CSV table of C-alpha atoms in Angstrom, one decimal:
chain,number,residue,atom,x,y,z
A,646,MET,CA,23.4,25.8,5.2
A,647,ALA,CA,22.8,22.9,2.1
A,648,LYS,CA,19.8,20.3,1.6
A,649,LYS,CA,19.8,17.0,4.4
A,650,ALA,CA,20.7,14.5,1.1
A,651,LYS,CA,17.0,12.1,1.0
A,652,ALA,CA,17.7,8.6,1.4
A,653,ARG,CA,18.4,5.3,-1.0
A,654,LEU,CA,15.5,3.4,0.5
A,655,VAL,CA,12.2,4.5,0.4
A,656,HIS,CA,10.5,2.2,3.2
A,657,ALA,CA,7.2,0.7,1.3
A,658,ARG,CA,4.0,-1.2,2.2
A,659,LEU,CA,2.7,-3.5,0.2
A,660,ILE,CA,-1.2,-2.5,0.5
A,661,SER,CA,-4.1,-5.5,-0.2
A,662,MET,CA,-6.4,-4.5,-2.7
A,663,ALA,CA,-8.9,-6.7,-0.7
A,664,MET,CA,-9.7,-4.2,1.6
A,665,THR,CA,-8.7,-6.5,4.2
A,666,GLY,CA,-6.4,-4.6,5.9
A,667,PHE,CA,-3.4,-7.1,5.6
A,668,PHE,CA,0.3,-5.8,4.9
A,669,TYR,CA,3.5,-6.6,3.9
A,670,THR,CA,6.7,-3.4,4.4
A,671,PHE,CA,9.8,-4.0,2.9
A,672,LYS,CA,12.6,-1.5,1.5
A,673,ARG,CA,12.7,-0.2,-2.5
A,674,PRO,CA,14.9,2.1,-4.0
A,675,ARG,CA,14.0,5.4,-4.4
A,676,THR,CA,14.5,5.7,-8.2
A,677,ALA,CA,12.7,1.9,-9.1
A,678,PRO,CA,8.7,2.8,-10.1
A,679,MET,CA,5.8,1.7,-8.4
A,680,MET,CA,4.6,-1.8,-9.0
A,681,SER,CA,2.6,-4.6,-8.6
A,682,MET,CA,2.9,-8.3,-7.5
A,683,MET,CA,1.1,-10.8,-6.4
A,684,LYS,CA,1.6,-12.2,-2.7
A,685,TYR,CA,-1.0,-14.1,-0.6
A,686,ASP,CA,-3.6,-12.4,1.3
A,687,PRO,CA,-3.8,-14.9,5.0
A,688,ILE,CA,-7.0,-12.7,6.5
A,689,GLY,CA,-8.5,-12.8,2.6
A,690,ALA,CA,-7.6,-16.4,2.4
A,691,SER,CA,-6.9,-16.0,-1.6
A,692,TYR,CA,-4.3,-14.4,-3.8
A,693,PRO,CA,-5.3,-10.7,-4.9
A,694,SER,CA,-3.0,-8.1,-6.8
A,695,SER,CA,-1.2,-5.4,-4.0
A,696,THR,CA,-0.5,-2.2,-5.0
A,697,ILE,CA,2.7,-0.5,-3.5
A,698,SER,CA,2.4,2.2,-1.3
A,699,ASP,CA,5.1,4.8,-0.3
A,700,SER,CA,4.3,5.8,3.7
A,701,VAL,CA,3.6,9.2,3.3
A,702,ARG,CA,1.1,8.0,0.8
A,703,LEU,CA,-0.3,5.1,3.4
A,704,LEU,CA,-1.0,8.3,6.3
A,705,THR,CA,-3.0,9.8,3.4
A,706,ARG,CA,-5.5,7.0,2.6
A,707,PRO,CA,-8.9,7.8,2.7
A,708,PRO,CA,-10.9,5.7,5.3
A,709,ARG,CA,-12.8,2.6,3.9
A,710,TYR,CA,-16.8,3.4,3.2
A,711,SER,CA,-19.1,0.8,5.0
A,712,ALA,CA,-22.7,-0.2,3.5
A,713,LYS,CA,-24.0,2.1,6.2
A,714,GLU,CA,-22.5,4.9,4.7
A,715,GLY,CA,-24.6,4.1,1.1
A,716,VAL,CA,-20.4,4.1,-0.6
A,717,VAL,CA,-20.0,0.8,-1.4
A,718,PRO,CA,-16.6,0.0,-2.9
A,719,ARG,CA,-16.4,-1.7,-6.6
A,720,ASP,CA,-15.0,-5.2,-5.5
């Protein structure tokens, strides 16, 4: 039996690099390379750069660390 064809479009999520948890979702072509762009982050009230990640990668992303755990993310 033949394998099922892959979709032409991939659901992507634009995640804020300010670590506020804000994101945009949209569709992009599967053949397009990964991108980064500037979008407004209403939680951070600024224009930090954001990166696009596929929804599959988003599900495997590690949780954010807090200062209580002794690991502070770089700014």
